[in-house]
Short mmCIF file of C-alpha atoms in Angstrom, two decimals:
data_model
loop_
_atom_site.label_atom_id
_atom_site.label_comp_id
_atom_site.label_asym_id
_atom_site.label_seq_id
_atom_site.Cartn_x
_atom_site.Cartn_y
_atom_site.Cartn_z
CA UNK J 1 9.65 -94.46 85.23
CA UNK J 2 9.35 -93.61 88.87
CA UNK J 3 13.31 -93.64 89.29
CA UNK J 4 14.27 -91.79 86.11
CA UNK J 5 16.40 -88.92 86.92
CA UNK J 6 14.02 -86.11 85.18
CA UNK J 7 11.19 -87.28 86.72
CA UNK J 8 12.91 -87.63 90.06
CA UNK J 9 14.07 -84.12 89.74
CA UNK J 10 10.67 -82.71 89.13
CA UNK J 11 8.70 -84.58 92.12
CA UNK J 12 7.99 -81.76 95.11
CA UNK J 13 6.80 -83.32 98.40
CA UNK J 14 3.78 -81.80 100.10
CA UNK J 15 4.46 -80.74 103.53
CA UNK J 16 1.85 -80.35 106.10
CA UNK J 17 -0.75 -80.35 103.79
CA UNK J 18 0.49 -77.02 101.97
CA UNK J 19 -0.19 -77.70 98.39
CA UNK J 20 0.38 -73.88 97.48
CA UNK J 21 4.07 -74.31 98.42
CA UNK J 22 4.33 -76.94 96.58
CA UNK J 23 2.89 -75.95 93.37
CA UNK J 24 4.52 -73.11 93.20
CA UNK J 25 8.14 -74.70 93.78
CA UNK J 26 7.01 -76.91 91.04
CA UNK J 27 6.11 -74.14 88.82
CA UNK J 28 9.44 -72.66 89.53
CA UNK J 29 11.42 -76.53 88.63
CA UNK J 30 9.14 -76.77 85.53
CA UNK J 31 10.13 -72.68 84.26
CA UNK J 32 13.90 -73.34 84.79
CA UNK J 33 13.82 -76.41 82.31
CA UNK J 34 11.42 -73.97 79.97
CA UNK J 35 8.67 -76.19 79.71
CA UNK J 36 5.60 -73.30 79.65
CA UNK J 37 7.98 -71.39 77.13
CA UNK J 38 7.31 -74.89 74.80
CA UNK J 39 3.82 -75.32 75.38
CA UNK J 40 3.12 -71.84 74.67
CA UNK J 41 5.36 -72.29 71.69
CA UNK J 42 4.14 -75.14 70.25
CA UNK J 43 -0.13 -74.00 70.55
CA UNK J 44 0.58 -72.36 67.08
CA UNK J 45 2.45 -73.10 64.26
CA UNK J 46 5.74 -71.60 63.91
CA UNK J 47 7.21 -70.50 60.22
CA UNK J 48 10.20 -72.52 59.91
CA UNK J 49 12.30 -68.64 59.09
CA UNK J 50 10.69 -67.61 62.48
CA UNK J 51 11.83 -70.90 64.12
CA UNK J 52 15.10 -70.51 62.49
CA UNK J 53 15.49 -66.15 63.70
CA UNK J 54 14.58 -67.52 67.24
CA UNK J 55 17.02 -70.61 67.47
CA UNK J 56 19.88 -68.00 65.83
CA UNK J 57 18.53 -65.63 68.77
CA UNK J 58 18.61 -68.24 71.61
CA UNK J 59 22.41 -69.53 70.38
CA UNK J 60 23.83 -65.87 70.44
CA UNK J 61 21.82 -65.20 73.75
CA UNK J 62 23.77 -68.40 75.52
CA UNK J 63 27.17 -67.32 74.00
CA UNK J 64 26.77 -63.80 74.67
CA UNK J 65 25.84 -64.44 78.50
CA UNK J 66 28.02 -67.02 79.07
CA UNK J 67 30.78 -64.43 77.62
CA UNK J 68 29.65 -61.96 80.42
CA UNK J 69 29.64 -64.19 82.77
CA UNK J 70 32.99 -65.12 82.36
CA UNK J 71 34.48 -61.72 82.38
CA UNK J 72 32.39 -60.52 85.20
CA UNK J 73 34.06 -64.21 86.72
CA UNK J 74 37.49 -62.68 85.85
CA UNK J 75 36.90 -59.28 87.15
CA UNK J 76 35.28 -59.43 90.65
CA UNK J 77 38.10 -62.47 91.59
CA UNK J 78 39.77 -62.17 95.27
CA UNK J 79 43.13 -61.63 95.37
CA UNK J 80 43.10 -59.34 91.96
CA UNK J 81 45.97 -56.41 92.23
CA UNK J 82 45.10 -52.59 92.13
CA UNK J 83 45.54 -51.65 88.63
CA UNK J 84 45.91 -48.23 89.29
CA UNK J 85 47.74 -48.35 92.68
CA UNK J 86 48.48 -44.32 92.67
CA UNK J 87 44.54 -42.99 92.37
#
């Protein structure tokens, strides 16, 4: 279990005896794989409609930022031309 890559990639060394560093760093590992968004989630029961509106929310949220990602990608690339070289 020790060597499983998930559980590797949430271990945080304590250095110098500074366990608020480290708890928060964890805190920060455990919120970017949305683990206190599940808990919270699963203390109550969900509606299966609500579950469903919130999946259908999440999906649209991924494609819609990964859409502005891309064209904010395409737009601030080096080496991109002056489209309006007379202004």
């Amino acid at each position: 279990m020790a060597n499983h890559l998930r559980f590797v990639g949430r271990t945080v060394m304590v250095q110098n005896g500074n366990v608020e560093a480290a708890y928060g760093v964890l805190n920060r590992i455990l919120a970017q794989d949305g683990v206190p968004e599940a808990v919270r989630r699963s203390r109550y029961y969900e509606k299966p409609s609500r579950a469903r509106r919130r999946r259908a929310f999440e999906a649209c949220r991924r494609v819609y930022c990964a859409e502005m990602g891309r064209r904010i990608a395409f737009l601030a690339r080096s080496g991109r031309q002056d489209p309006w070289l007379g202004c």
